[in-house]
Amino acid sequence: MTVQFRRGLSLIEVVVALFLVGIAVLPLIPVFSQSYVFASRQVDQETAIKIAEATANQLMSVPFDFLNTAPPGSQMNLRYEVPNAPPVNITMPLSWGAGAVNGSASFKIAQTPFTVGVASHRLYDASVSPMVFQYYDTLNSQVASYVCTDDFLQLDVTITYTPGKVPIVASLTTCRANMTQ
């Protein structure tokens, strides 16, 4: 009588192997979930920064006097291009008070709510005292001077977004000169 050996696995061996692999993989599931949360936060943060940059760029394109003293009832139309979604168009009401122009508006991208806030205030008034730039050579003798008669505004853009329960703030500050004087 000859004994034959069969090659392969029995059903019970396959079930035990799957059970052991499941036990080994089970602790890794929260790691994947947590990495998804971190990736989502990163996307929201990048979106907020892009919104701040786009808002600052749009503020640079409006007339200087509009940002310096917005008339009552003024508003600014903002447009944001969003990947894989239609553009977001919002109208931001502006108010002038305490020497600054302020405004804010809210909208949602995907499931995350965003609030855009803008403020502009006069950083430097050239009509009071123009800036004078003087250039010297290495022997300390004056070579040239330049008088700047441009007014300067400080533009502050604040983006508040709430990916979860805690709001997060991103801000951007830039300056703008009145180049028409």
Short mmCIF file of C-alpha atoms in Angstrom, two decimals:
data_model
loop_
_atom_site.label_atom_id
_atom_site.label_comp_id
_atom_site.label_asym_id
_atom_site.label_seq_id
_atom_site.Cartn_x
_atom_site.Cartn_y
_atom_site.Cartn_z
CA MET A 1 0.00 0.00 0.00
CA THR A 2 1.39 3.40 -0.92
CA VAL A 3 0.69 6.60 0.97
CA GLN A 4 -0.02 9.66 -1.14
CA PHE A 5 0.59 13.14 0.11
CA ARG A 6 -1.75 15.86 -1.10
CA ARG A 7 -0.45 19.29 -1.77
CA GLY A 8 -2.58 22.31 -0.80
CA LEU A 9 -4.36 23.74 2.17
CA SER A 10 -7.45 22.56 3.90
CA LEU A 11 -10.35 24.91 4.57
CA ILE A 12 -9.57 25.07 8.28
CA GLU A 13 -5.99 26.14 7.54
CA VAL A 14 -7.23 28.96 5.27
CA VAL A 15 -9.72 30.15 7.91
CA VAL A 16 -7.06 30.16 10.65
CA ALA A 17 -4.63 32.04 8.36
CA LEU A 18 -7.27 34.69 7.53
CA PHE A 19 -8.12 35.01 11.22
CA LEU A 20 -4.47 35.61 12.12
CA VAL A 21 -4.02 38.17 9.32
CA GLY A 22 -7.21 39.93 10.48
CA ILE A 23 -5.91 40.10 14.04
CA ALA A 24 -2.60 41.55 12.76
CA VAL A 25 -4.30 44.16 10.48
CA LEU A 26 -7.04 45.25 12.91
CA PRO A 27 -4.80 47.65 14.91
CA LEU A 28 -3.71 49.36 11.66
CA ILE A 29 -7.23 50.53 10.72
CA PRO A 30 -7.15 53.62 13.01
CA VAL A 31 -3.79 54.60 11.50
CA PHE A 32 -5.36 54.79 8.03
CA SER A 33 -8.32 56.73 9.43
CA GLN A 34 -6.03 59.20 11.18
CA SER A 35 -3.93 59.73 8.05
CA TYR A 36 -7.12 60.54 6.14
CA VAL A 37 -8.01 63.16 8.77
CA PHE A 38 -4.53 64.71 8.51
CA ALA A 39 -4.75 64.77 4.71
CA SER A 40 -8.15 66.47 4.89
CA ARG A 41 -6.78 69.10 7.27
CA GLN A 42 -3.89 69.73 4.91
CA VAL A 43 -6.28 70.27 1.99
CA ASP A 44 -8.39 72.70 4.06
CA GLN A 45 -5.28 74.60 5.14
CA GLU A 46 -3.98 74.89 1.59
CA THR A 47 -7.43 76.00 0.43
CA ALA A 48 -7.54 78.71 3.11
CA ILE A 49 -4.13 80.01 2.08
CA LYS A 50 -5.11 80.03 -1.60
CA ILE A 51 -8.31 81.94 -0.71
CA ALA A 52 -6.25 84.51 1.24
CA GLU A 53 -3.85 84.94 -1.68
CA ALA A 54 -6.71 85.25 -4.19
CA THR A 55 -8.43 87.82 -1.97
CA ALA A 56 -5.22 89.87 -1.64
CA ASN A 57 -4.74 89.75 -5.42
CA GLN A 58 -8.30 90.96 -5.97
CA LEU A 59 -7.79 93.76 -3.42
CA MET A 60 -4.72 94.86 -5.38
CA SER A 61 -6.82 95.22 -8.53
CA VAL A 62 -9.47 97.64 -7.20
CA PRO A 63 -8.89 101.41 -7.19
CA PHE A 64 -6.76 102.71 -4.33
CA ASP A 65 -9.36 105.27 -3.21
CA PHE A 66 -11.99 102.55 -2.92
CA LEU A 67 -9.82 100.73 -0.38
CA ASN A 68 -8.85 103.95 1.36
CA THR A 69 -12.38 105.28 1.98
CA ALA A 70 -15.14 102.99 0.76
CA PRO A 71 -18.39 104.92 0.31
CA PRO A 72 -21.38 103.82 2.42
CA GLY A 73 -23.11 100.75 1.02
CA SER A 74 -20.02 99.65 -0.91
CA GLN A 75 -19.48 96.03 -1.74
CA MET A 76 -16.80 93.99 -3.40
CA ASN A 77 -17.37 91.01 -5.65
CA LEU A 78 -14.92 88.17 -5.07
CA ARG A 79 -14.43 85.07 -7.22
CA TYR A 80 -12.55 81.94 -6.24
CA GLU A 81 -11.62 79.16 -8.65
CA VAL A 82 -11.99 75.77 -7.00
CA PRO A 83 -10.53 72.55 -8.48
CA ASN A 84 -13.14 69.98 -9.51
CA ALA A 85 -16.00 72.33 -8.60
CA PRO A 86 -17.74 75.38 -10.00
CA PRO A 87 -16.21 78.79 -9.10
CA VAL A 88 -17.34 80.43 -5.87
CA ASN A 89 -18.71 83.96 -6.31
CA ILE A 90 -19.44 86.04 -3.21
CA THR A 91 -20.38 89.64 -2.55
CA MET A 92 -18.68 91.20 0.45
CA PRO A 93 -20.26 94.29 1.99
CA LEU A 94 -17.70 96.91 3.04
CA SER A 95 -17.90 99.55 5.73
CA TRP A 96 -15.66 102.48 6.55
CA GLY A 97 -14.98 103.48 10.12
CA ALA A 98 -12.19 104.28 12.56
CA GLY A 99 -9.85 105.00 9.66
CA ALA A 100 -10.22 101.55 8.08
CA VAL A 101 -12.29 99.77 5.47
CA ASN A 102 -13.61 96.42 6.76
CA GLY A 103 -15.68 93.61 5.31
CA SER A 104 -16.42 89.92 5.68
CA ALA A 105 -18.34 87.19 3.89
CA SER A 106 -18.91 83.46 4.37
CA PHE A 107 -19.20 80.52 2.00
CA LYS A 108 -18.65 76.77 1.88
CA ILE A 109 -16.26 74.69 -0.21
CA ALA A 110 -17.08 70.99 -0.07
CA GLN A 111 -18.10 70.48 3.56
CA THR A 112 -15.84 73.15 5.09
CA PRO A 113 -17.23 76.62 5.91
CA PHE A 114 -14.90 79.57 5.25
CA THR A 115 -15.19 83.21 6.35
CA VAL A 116 -13.13 85.85 4.56
CA GLY A 117 -12.39 89.07 6.39
CA VAL A 118 -10.61 92.08 4.91
CA ALA A 119 -9.37 95.28 6.48
CA SER A 120 -7.41 98.12 4.96
CA HIS A 121 -6.03 101.07 6.84
CA ARG A 122 -3.68 103.87 5.95
CA LEU A 123 -0.16 102.87 6.82
CA TYR A 124 1.49 106.04 5.58
CA ASP A 125 0.08 109.41 4.49
CA ALA A 126 2.47 111.13 2.08
CA SER A 127 0.48 114.38 2.11
CA VAL A 128 1.55 114.89 5.73
CA SER A 129 5.21 113.99 5.29
CA PRO A 130 6.58 112.44 2.09
CA MET A 131 9.25 109.76 2.42
CA VAL A 132 12.73 110.77 1.33
CA PHE A 133 15.22 108.15 0.20
CA GLN A 134 18.86 109.15 0.05
CA TYR A 135 21.66 107.13 -1.49
CA TYR A 136 25.29 107.42 -0.45
CA ASP A 137 28.48 106.05 -1.89
CA THR A 138 31.24 104.42 0.14
CA LEU A 139 32.89 107.77 0.92
CA ASN A 140 29.66 108.93 2.61
CA SER A 141 28.81 111.56 0.05
CA GLN A 142 25.26 111.80 -1.19
CA VAL A 143 24.79 110.45 -4.70
CA ALA A 144 21.05 110.79 -5.16
CA SER A 145 17.79 111.33 -3.33
CA TYR A 146 14.21 110.45 -4.11
CA VAL A 147 11.02 111.83 -2.61
CA CYS A 148 8.13 109.36 -2.47
CA THR A 149 4.72 111.04 -2.57
CA ASP A 150 2.73 107.78 -2.54
CA ASP A 151 0.26 106.89 0.18
CA PHE A 152 0.44 103.35 1.55
CA LEU A 153 -2.33 101.08 2.78
CA GLN A 154 -1.93 97.94 4.83
CA LEU A 155 -4.26 95.19 3.59
CA ASP A 156 -5.11 92.42 6.07
CA VAL A 157 -6.88 89.28 4.89
CA THR A 158 -8.13 86.80 7.47
CA ILE A 159 -9.58 83.40 6.60
CA THR A 160 -11.42 81.49 9.31
CA TYR A 161 -12.38 77.93 8.54
CA THR A 162 -13.88 75.18 10.64
CA PRO A 163 -12.91 71.68 9.50
CA GLY A 164 -14.22 70.19 12.75
CA LYS A 165 -15.40 71.80 15.94
CA VAL A 166 -12.50 74.21 16.44
CA PRO A 167 -12.15 77.20 14.08
CA ILE A 168 -8.72 77.80 12.53
CA VAL A 169 -7.48 81.21 11.37
CA ALA A 170 -5.07 81.94 8.53
CA SER A 171 -4.00 85.50 7.83
CA LEU A 172 -2.09 87.41 5.18
CA THR A 173 -0.88 91.01 5.27
CA THR A 174 0.41 93.07 2.35
CA CYS A 175 0.82 96.72 1.44
CA ARG A 176 -0.45 98.76 -1.45
CA ALA A 177 0.79 102.10 -2.71
CA ASN A 178 -1.21 104.81 -4.46
CA MET A 179 0.84 104.99 -7.62
CA THR A 180 -1.36 107.67 -9.25
CA GLN A 181 0.08 110.65 -7.38
#
